[in-house]
Coordinates of C-alpha atoms and ligand atoms in Angstrom, one line a residue:
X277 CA 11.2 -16.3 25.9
X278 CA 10.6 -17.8 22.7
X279 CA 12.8 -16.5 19.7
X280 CA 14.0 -17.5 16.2
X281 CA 17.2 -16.3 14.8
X282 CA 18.2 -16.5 11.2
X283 CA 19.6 -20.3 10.4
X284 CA 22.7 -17.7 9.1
X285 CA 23.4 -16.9 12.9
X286 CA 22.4 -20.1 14.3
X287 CA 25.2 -19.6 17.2
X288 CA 23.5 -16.6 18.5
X289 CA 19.9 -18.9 19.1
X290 CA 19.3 -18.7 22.7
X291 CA 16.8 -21.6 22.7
X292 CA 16.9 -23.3 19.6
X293 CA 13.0 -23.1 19.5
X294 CA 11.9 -22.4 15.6
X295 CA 8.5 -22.1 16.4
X296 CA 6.2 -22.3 13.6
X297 CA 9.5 -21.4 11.4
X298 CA 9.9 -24.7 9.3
X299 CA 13.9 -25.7 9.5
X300 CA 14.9 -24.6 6.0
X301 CA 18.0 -25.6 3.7
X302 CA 20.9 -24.5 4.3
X303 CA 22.2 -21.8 1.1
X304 CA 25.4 -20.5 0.4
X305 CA 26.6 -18.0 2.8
X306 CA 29.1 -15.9 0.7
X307 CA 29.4 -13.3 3.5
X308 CA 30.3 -16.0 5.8
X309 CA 32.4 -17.6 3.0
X310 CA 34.4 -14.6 2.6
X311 CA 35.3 -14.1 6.3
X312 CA 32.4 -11.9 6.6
X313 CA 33.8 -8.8 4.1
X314 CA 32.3 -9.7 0.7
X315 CA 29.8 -7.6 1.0
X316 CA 30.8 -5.0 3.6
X317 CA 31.2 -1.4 2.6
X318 CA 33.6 0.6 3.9
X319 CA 32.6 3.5 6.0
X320 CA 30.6 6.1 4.1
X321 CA 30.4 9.0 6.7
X322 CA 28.5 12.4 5.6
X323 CA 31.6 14.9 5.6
X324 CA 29.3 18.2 6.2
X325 CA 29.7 19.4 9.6
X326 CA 27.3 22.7 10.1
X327 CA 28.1 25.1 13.2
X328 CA 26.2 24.6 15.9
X329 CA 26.1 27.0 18.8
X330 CA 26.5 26.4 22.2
X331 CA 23.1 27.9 22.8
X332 CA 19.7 28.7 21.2
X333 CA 17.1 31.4 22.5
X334 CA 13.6 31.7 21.0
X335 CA 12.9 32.8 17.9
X336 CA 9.9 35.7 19.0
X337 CA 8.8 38.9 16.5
X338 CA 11.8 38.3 14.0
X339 CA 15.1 38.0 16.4
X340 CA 16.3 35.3 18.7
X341 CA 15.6 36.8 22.5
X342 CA 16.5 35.0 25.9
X343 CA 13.7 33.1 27.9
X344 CA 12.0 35.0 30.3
X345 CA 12.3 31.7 32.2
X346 CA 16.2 31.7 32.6
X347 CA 16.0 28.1 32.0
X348 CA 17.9 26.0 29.3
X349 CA 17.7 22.4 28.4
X350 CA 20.4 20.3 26.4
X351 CA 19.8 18.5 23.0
X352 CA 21.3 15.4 22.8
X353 CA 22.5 13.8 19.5
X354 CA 21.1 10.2 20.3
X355 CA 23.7 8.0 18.3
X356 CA 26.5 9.7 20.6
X357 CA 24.9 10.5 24.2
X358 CA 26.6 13.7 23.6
X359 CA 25.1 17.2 24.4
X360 CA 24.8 19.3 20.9
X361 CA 23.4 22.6 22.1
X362 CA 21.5 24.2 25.4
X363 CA 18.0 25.1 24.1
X364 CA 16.0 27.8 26.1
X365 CA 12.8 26.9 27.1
X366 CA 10.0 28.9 26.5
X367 CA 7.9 29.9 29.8
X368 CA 3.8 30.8 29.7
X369 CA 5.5 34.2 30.2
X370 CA 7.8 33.6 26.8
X371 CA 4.5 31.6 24.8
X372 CA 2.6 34.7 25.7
X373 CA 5.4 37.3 23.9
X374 CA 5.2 35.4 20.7
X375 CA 1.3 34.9 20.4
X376 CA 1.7 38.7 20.7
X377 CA 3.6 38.9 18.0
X378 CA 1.9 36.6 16.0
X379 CA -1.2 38.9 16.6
X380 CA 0.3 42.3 15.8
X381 CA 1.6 40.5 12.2
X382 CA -2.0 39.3 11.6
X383 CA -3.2 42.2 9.8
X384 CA -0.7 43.2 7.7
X385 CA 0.7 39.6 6.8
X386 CA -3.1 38.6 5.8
X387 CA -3.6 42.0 3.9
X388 CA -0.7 41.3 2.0
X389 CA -1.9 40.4 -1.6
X390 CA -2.3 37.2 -2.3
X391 CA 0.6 36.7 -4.5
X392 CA 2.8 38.7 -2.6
X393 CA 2.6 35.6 0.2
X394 CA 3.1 33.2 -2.5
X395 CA 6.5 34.7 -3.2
X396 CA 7.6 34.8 0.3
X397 CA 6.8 31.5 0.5
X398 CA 9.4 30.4 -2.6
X399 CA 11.7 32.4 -1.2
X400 CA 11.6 30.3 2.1
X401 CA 11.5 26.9 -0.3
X402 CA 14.8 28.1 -2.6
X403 CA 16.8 29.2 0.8
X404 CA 15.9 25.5 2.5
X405 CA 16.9 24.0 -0.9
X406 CA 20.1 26.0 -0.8
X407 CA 20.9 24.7 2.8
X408 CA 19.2 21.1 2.3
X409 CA 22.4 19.5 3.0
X410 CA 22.9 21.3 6.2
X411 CA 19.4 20.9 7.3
X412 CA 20.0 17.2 5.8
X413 CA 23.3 16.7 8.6
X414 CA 22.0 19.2 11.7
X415 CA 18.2 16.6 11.4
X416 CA 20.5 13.5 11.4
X417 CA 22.8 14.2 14.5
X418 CA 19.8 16.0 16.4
X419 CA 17.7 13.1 15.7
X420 CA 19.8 10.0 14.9
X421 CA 17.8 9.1 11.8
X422 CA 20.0 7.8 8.9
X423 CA 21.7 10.8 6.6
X424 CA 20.0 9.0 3.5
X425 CA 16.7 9.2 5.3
X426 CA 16.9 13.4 6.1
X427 CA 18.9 13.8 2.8
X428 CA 17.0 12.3 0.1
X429 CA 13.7 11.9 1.9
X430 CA 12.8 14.8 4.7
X431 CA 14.6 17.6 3.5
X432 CA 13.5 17.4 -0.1
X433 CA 10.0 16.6 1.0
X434 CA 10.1 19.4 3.2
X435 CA 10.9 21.8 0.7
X436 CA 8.3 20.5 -1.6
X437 CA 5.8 21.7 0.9
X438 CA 6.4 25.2 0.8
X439 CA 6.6 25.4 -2.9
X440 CA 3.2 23.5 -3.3
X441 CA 1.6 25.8 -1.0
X442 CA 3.4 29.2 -2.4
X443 CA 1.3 28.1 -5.3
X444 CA -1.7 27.8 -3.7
X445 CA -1.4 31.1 -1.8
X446 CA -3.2 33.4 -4.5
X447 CA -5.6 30.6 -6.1
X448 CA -7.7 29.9 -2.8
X449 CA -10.3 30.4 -4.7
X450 CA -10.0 28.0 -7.2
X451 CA -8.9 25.2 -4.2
X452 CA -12.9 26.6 -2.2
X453 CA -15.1 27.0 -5.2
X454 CA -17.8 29.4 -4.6
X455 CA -16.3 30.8 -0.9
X456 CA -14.1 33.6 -0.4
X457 CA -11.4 31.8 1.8
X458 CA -10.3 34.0 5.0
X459 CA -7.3 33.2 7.2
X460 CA -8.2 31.7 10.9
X461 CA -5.6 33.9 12.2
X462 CA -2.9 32.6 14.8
X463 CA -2.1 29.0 14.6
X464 CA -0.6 27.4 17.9
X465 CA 1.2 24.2 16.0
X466 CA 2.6 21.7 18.1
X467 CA 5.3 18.9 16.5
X468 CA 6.6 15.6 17.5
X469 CA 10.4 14.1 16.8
X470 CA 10.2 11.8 14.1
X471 CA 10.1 14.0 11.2
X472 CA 11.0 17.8 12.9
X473 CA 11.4 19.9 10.2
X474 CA 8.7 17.6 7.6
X475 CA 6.4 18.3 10.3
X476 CA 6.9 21.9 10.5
X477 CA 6.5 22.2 7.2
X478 CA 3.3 20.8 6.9
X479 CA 2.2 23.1 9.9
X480 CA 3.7 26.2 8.5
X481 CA 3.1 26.4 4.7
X482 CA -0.2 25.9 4.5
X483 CA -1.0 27.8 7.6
X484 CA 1.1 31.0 6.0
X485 CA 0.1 30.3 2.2
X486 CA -3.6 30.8 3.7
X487 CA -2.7 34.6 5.5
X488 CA -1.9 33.4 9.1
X489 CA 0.2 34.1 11.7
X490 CA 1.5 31.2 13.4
X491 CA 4.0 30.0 17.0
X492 CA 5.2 26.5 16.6
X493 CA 7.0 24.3 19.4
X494 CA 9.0 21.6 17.8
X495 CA 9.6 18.8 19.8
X496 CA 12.2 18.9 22.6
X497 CA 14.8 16.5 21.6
X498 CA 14.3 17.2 18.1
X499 CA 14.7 21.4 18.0
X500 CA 18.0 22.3 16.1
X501 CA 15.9 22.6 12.4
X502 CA 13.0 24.2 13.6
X503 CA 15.8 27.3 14.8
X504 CA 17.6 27.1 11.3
X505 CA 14.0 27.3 10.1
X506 CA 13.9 30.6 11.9
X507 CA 17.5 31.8 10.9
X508 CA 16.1 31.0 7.1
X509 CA 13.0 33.5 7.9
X510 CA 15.1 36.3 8.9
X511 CA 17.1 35.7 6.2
X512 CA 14.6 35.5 3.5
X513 CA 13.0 38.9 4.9
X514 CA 9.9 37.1 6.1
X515 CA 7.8 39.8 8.0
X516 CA 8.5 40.0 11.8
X517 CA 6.3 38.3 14.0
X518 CA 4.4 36.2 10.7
X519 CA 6.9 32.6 12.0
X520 CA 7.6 32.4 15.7
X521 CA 9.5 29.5 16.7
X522 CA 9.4 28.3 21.1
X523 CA 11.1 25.6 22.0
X524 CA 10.4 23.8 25.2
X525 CA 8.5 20.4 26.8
X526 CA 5.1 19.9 27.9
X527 CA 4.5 22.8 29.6
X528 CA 5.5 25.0 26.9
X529 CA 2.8 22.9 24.4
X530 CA 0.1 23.0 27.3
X531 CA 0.8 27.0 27.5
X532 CA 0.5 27.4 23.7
X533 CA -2.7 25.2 24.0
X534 CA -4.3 27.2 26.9
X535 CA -3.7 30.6 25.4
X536 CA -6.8 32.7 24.8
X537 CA -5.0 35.0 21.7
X538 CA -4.7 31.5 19.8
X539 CA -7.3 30.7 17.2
X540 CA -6.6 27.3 16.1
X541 CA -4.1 24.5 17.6
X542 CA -2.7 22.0 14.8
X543 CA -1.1 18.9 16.9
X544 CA 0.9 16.0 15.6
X545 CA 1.9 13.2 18.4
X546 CA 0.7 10.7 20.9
X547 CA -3.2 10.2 20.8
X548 CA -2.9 10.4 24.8
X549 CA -1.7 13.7 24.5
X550 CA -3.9 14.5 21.9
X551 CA -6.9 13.7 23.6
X552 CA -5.5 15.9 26.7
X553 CA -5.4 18.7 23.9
X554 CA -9.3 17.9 22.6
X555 CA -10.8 18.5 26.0
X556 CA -8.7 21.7 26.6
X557 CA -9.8 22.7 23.7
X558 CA -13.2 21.7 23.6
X559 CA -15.1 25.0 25.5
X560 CA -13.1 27.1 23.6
X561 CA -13.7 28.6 20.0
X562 CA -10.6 27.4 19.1
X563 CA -10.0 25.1 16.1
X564 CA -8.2 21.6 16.3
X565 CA -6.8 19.2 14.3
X566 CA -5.2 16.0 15.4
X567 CA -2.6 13.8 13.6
X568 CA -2.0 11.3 15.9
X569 CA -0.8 7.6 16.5
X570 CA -1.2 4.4 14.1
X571 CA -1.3 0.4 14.3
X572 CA -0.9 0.3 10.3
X573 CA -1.9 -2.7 8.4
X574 CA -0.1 -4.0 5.5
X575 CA -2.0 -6.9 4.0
X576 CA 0.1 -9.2 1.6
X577 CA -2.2 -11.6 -0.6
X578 CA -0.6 -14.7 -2.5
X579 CA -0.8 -13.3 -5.9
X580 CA 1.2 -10.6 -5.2
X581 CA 4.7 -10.2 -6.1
X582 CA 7.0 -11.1 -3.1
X583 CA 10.1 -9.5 -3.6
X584 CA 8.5 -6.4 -4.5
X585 CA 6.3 -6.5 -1.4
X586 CA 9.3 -7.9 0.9
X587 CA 10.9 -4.4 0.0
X588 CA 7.6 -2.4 0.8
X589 CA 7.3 -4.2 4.0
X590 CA 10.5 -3.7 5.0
X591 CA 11.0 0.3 4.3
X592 CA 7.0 0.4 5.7
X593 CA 8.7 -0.3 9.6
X594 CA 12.0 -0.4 9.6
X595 CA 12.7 2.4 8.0
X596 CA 13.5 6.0 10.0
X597 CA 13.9 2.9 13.4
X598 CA 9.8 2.6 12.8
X599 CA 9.7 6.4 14.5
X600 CA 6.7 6.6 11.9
X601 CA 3.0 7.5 13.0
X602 CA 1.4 5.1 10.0
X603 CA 4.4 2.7 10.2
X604 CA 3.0 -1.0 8.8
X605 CA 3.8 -2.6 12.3
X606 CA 0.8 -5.0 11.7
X607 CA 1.9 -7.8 8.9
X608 CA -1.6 -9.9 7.5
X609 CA 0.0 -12.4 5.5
X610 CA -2.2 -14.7 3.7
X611 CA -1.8 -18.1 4.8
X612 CA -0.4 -20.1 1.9
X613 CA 2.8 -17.6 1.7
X614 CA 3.3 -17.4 5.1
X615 CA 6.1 -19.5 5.4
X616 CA 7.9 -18.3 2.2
X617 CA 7.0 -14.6 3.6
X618 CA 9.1 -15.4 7.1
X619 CA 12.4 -17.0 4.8
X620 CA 12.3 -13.9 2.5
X621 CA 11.5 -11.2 5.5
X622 CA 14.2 -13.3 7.6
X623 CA 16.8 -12.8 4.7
X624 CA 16.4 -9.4 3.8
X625 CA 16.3 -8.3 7.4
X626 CA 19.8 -10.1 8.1
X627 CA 21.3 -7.7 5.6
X628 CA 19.9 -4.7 7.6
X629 CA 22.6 -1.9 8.8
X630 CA 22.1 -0.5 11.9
X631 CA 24.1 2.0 13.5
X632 CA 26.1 5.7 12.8
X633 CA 23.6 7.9 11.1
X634 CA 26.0 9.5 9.6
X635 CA 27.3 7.1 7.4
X636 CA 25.7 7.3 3.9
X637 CA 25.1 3.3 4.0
X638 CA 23.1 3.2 7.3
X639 CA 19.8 2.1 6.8
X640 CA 18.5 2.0 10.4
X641 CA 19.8 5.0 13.0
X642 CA 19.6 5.3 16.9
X643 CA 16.5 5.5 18.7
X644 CA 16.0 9.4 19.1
X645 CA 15.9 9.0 23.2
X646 CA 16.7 6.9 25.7
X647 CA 12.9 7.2 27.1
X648 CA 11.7 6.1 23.8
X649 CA 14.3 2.8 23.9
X650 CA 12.9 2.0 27.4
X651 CA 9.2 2.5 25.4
X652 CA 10.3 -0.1 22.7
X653 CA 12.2 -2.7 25.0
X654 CA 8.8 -2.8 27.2
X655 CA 6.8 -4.4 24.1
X656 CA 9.8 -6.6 23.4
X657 CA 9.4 -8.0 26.9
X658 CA 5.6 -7.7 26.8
X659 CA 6.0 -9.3 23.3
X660 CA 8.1 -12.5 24.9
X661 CA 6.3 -12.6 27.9
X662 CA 2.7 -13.3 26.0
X663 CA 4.3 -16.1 24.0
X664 CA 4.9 -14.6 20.6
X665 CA 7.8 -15.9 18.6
X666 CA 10.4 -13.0 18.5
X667 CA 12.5 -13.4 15.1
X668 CA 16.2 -11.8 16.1
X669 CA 17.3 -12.1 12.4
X670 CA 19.1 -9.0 12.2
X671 CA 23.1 -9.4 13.2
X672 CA 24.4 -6.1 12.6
X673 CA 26.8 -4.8 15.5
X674 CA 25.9 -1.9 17.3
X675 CA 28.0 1.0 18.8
X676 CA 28.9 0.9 22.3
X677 CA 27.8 4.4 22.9
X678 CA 24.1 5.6 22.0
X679 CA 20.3 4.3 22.0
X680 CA 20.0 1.6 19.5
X681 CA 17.9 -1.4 18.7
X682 CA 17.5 -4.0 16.0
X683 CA 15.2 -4.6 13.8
X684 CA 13.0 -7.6 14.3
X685 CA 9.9 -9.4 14.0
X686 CA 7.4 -11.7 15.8
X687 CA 5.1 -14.8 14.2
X688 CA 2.7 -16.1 16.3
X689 CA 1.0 -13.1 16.8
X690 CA -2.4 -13.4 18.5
X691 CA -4.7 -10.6 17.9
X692 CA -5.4 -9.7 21.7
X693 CA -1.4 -9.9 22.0
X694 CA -0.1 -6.1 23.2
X695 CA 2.4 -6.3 20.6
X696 CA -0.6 -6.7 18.1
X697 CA -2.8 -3.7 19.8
X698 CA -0.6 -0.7 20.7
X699 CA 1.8 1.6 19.3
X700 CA 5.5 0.6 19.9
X701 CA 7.0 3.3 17.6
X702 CA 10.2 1.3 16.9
X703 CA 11.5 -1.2 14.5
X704 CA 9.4 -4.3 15.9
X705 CA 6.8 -5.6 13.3
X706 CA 3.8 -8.3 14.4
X707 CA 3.4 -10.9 12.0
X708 CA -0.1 -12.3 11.6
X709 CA -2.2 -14.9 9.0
X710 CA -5.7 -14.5 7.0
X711 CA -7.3 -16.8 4.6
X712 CA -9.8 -15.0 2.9
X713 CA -9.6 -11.2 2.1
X714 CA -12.9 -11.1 4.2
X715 CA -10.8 -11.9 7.4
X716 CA -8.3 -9.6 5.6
X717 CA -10.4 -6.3 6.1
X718 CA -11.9 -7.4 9.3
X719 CA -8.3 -8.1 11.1
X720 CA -6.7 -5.1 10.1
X721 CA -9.6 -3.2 10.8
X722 CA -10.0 -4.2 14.1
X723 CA -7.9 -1.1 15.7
X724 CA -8.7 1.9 17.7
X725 CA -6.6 3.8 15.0
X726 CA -6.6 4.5 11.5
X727 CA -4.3 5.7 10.1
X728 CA -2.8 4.3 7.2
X729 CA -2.6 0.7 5.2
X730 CA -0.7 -1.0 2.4
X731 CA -2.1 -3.8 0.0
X732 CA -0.2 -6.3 -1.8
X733 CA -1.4 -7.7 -4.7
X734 CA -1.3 -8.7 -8.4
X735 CA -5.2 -8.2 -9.0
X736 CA -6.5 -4.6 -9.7
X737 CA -10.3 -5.6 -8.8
X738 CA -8.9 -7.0 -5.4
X739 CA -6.9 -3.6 -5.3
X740 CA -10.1 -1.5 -5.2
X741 CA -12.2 -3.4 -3.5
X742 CA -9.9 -3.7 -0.2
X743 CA -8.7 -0.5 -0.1
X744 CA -12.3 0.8 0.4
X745 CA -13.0 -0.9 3.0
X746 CA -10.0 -0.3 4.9
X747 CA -11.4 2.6 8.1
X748 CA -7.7 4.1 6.5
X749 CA -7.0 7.8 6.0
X750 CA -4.5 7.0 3.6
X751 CA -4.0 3.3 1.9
X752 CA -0.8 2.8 -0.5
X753 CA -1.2 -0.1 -3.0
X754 CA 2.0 -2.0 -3.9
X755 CA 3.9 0.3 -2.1
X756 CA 4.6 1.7 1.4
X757 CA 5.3 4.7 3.0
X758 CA 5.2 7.2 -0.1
X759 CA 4.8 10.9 0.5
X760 CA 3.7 13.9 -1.3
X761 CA 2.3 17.3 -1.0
X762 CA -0.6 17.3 -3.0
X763 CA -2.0 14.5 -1.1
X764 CA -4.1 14.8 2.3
X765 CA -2.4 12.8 4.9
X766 CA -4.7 11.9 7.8
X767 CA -6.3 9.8 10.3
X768 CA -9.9 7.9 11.5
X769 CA -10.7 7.1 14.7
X770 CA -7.7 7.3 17.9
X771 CA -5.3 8.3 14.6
X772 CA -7.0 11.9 14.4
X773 CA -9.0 14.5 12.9
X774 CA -8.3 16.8 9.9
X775 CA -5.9 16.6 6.5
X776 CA -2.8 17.9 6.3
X777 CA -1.4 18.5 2.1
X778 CA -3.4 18.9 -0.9
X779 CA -6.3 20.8 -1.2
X780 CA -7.8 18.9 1.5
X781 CA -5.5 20.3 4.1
X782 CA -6.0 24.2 3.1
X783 CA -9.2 23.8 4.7
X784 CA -8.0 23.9 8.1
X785 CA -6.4 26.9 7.5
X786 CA -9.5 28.6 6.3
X787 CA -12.3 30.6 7.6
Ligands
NAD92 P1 4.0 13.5 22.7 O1 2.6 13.5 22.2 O2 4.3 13.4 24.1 O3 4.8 14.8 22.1 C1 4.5 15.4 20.9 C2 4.6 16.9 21.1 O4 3.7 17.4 22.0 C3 6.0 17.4 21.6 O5 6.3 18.6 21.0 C4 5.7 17.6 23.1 O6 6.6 18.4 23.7 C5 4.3 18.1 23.1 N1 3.6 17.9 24.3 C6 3.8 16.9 25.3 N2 2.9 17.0 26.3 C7 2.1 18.1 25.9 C8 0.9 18.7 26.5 N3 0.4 18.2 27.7 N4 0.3 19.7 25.9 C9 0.8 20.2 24.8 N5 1.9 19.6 24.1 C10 2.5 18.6 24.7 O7 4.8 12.3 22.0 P2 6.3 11.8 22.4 O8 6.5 11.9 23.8 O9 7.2 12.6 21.5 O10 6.1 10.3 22.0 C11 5.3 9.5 22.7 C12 4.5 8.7 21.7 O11 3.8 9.5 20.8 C13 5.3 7.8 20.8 O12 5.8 6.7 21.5 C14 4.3 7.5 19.7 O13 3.5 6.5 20.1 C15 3.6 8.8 19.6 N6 4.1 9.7 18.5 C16 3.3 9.8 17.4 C17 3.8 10.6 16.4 C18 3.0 10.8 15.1 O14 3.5 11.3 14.1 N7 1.7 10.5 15.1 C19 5.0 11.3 16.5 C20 5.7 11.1 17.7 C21 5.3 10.4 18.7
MN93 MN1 18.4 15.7 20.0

């Protein structure tokens, strides 16, 4: 193994080897020159602690109800090991009870005038504003992504969801010119970890906002939101049967995939699994769409201004432990900054935080599961083992209890190196070199997915012409990583099919 650690922590090398890293001059370490505490803050930690019961049944036709199945499964808060609350885990017995449901709310949830849904749906966005902070805590300790993260950047984002759609709900018409928009009817809507209750929200609003009926699974180590999602329903007044929430694993998705009273299945997770969905799918009259992985490519040209895009860069993997589906895990750098790009990455990364969630100065969590660690250390070794040059750079400590991994980075990346190709879904980023923006496009094109890309650069003409020639669903420019309802978020190739937000994603909601 091959790896480079920050000149800063030059007693933690384990080789020495610098690789193509150019020995640099040594700078004034202040934190060292203070003993280390200059610059330390003291701990921070969120003081909100919501109840959380011992135990969660689904939510099915309005009420929580036991599983037919008798079987329970524990959430784990990730940053602790410890066991938060015994979920119930919805049987094909339990899926088929709430597509029931869902079916007998159909009619008079799509009758409902138009504006009549709209206010139900801002009723549901003020109530998650009103508990955002508890939503904010309950998505960090389910989940182990930093408080600042869920508090300023989920939850609000979440929330913004359902009040762009409650606007949309009686002005269909205006978003489909010239149709007269129906609703599909019950949505089967199936939702992965990183982002639990963003990703329900782009799955329910729209879906409701257009008159259906919909049974969502959130994902199984991520399912505490999704059930105050339910609680806020039934608060709210929300018609029975219109939201059912089922928690469960696999077998609870595949169920909600092979059911015959389901009209359209929304998916957001791994492409394997998503292509497991298509062909289920496929003989059926059911609808799909498909938000699946990414290999993201963020493309930084000379002209462009580092710091700015050092930032970008950083927040585009490292942020939320890289647990992002468009994450920009692929680094082109062009060639003449490459050297200056490693110093200033290597710099900033030192300064990183990584640990308690909870504290309002963490800026990279635990690894929401111990499968999902294994996942990440497998690339690492995979990463080493193809002779890559693994940067260690970042030194913060980590807690003895918990799934945690530090944020690094590898130079010399070749493009048939693993590390390059696949998915790794953590914070590990593959640094790579271009000299022309022809090679540019070409590189970071050259990926079974599409998903998303970032662009670094001083020129506007440059801008515009890479962007549109990126195979990218969406492509930030000078920035990384920015969200927002009234834009379509959404995949080429292995990344998916269909748009979720703006008027784009409405359509998938619509006959
Ligand atoms: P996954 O695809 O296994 O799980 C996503 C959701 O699908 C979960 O709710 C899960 O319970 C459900 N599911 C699992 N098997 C199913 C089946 N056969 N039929 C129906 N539903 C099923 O993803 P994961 O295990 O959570 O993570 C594995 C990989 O997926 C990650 O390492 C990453 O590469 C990718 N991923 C992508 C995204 C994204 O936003 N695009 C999100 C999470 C994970
Ligand atoms: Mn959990």
């Amino acid at each position: 193994m091959r790896t480079v650690t920050h000149p800063e922590h030059e007693h933690d090398a384990t080789t020495g080897d610098k690789g193509m890293n150019k020995a640099r001059p040594a700078r004034l370490d202040l934190r060292a020159a203070s003993g280390g505490g200059l610059f330390d803050y003291a701990p921070a930690p969120e003081s909100v602690r919501p109840d959380i019961a011992d135990r969660y049944g689904l939510f099915i036709d309005g009420s929580f109800v036991e599983p037919g199945s008798g079987n329970w499964f524990p959430s784990i808060n990730p940053a602790t090991e410890g066991t938060m609350s015994m979920i119930a885990e919805a049987s094909t017995a339990d899926v088929d009870r709430a597509v029931k449901a869902a079916r007998e709310a159909l009619p008079a949830w799509s009758g409902l005038p138009a504006k009549e849904r709209g206010k139900y749906l801002y009723r549901i966005a003020r109530r998650m504003q009103e508990r955002a902070r508890e939503l904010a805590v309950l998505e960090t300790l389910d989940g182990g992504k930093p408080i600042k993260e869920s508090r300023d950047v989920d939850v609000p984002l979440a929330c913004a969801h359902f009040f762009y759609h409650a606007g949309w709900a009686d002005k269909l018409k205006f978003a489909l010119p010239g149709r007269d928009p129906k609703p599909v009817g019950v949505c089967g809507q199936i939702i992965p970890w990183n982002f639990p209750l963003l990703m329900l929200a782009w799955k329910i609003a729209p879906a409701l906002a257009c008159g259906n009926t919909v049974v969502l699974k959130p994902a199984e180590t991520t399912s505490l939101t999704a059930l105050r999602f339910a609680e806020i329903c039934a608060e709210i007044g929300l018609p029975k049967g219109v939201v059912n929430i089922v928690t469960g694993a696999g077998e609870t998705g595949r169920a909600i995939v092979e059911h015959d009273g389901i009209d359209k299945i929304a998916f957001t997770g791994s492409t394997q699994v998503g292509k497991m969905i298509a062909k289920a799918v496929a003989p059926t009259n059911k609808r799909l769409t498909l938000e699946l992985g990414g290999k993201s490519a963020n493309i930084i040209f000379e002209d462009a201004s580092l710091d700015q895009a050092i930032e970008g860069i950083i927040e585009g993997i490292y942020f939320n432990q890289g647990h992002v589906c468009c994450a920009g895990s692929r680094l082109f750098v062009q060639e003449s900054i490459l050297d200056t790009v490693i110093d200033k990455l290597s710099d900033r990364m030192s300064s990183l935080r990584v640990g308690d969630p909870m504290d309002k100065n963490t800026d990279v969590g635990a690894i929401n599961s111990k499968e999902q660690l294994a996942t990440i250390s497998k690339y690492l070794t995979l990463g080493d083992k193809e002779g890559a040059v693994r940067h260690d750079v970042c030194n913060s400590s980590l807690p003895d209890k918990g799934f945690w991994c530090r944020p690094c980075f590898y130079s010399g990346v070749q493009p048939s190196h693993t590390i390059a190709r696949e998915e790794i879904f953590g914070p590990v980023l593959a640094v790579m070199s271009f000299r022309t923006p022809e090679e540019a496009i070409s590189r970071a094109n050259n990926s079974p997915y599409g998903l998303a890309a970032g662009v670094w650069t001083d020129k506007g003409s440059k801008i515009f012409d890479v962007a549109r020639r990126l195979d990218a669903g969406i492509v930030w420019l000078n920035t990384y990583n920015k969200f927002d309802p009234t834009s379509p978020f959404g995949g080429y190739k292995e990344s998916g099919f269909g748009r979720e937000g703006g008027r784009h994603g409405l359509l998938a909601y619509c006959r």
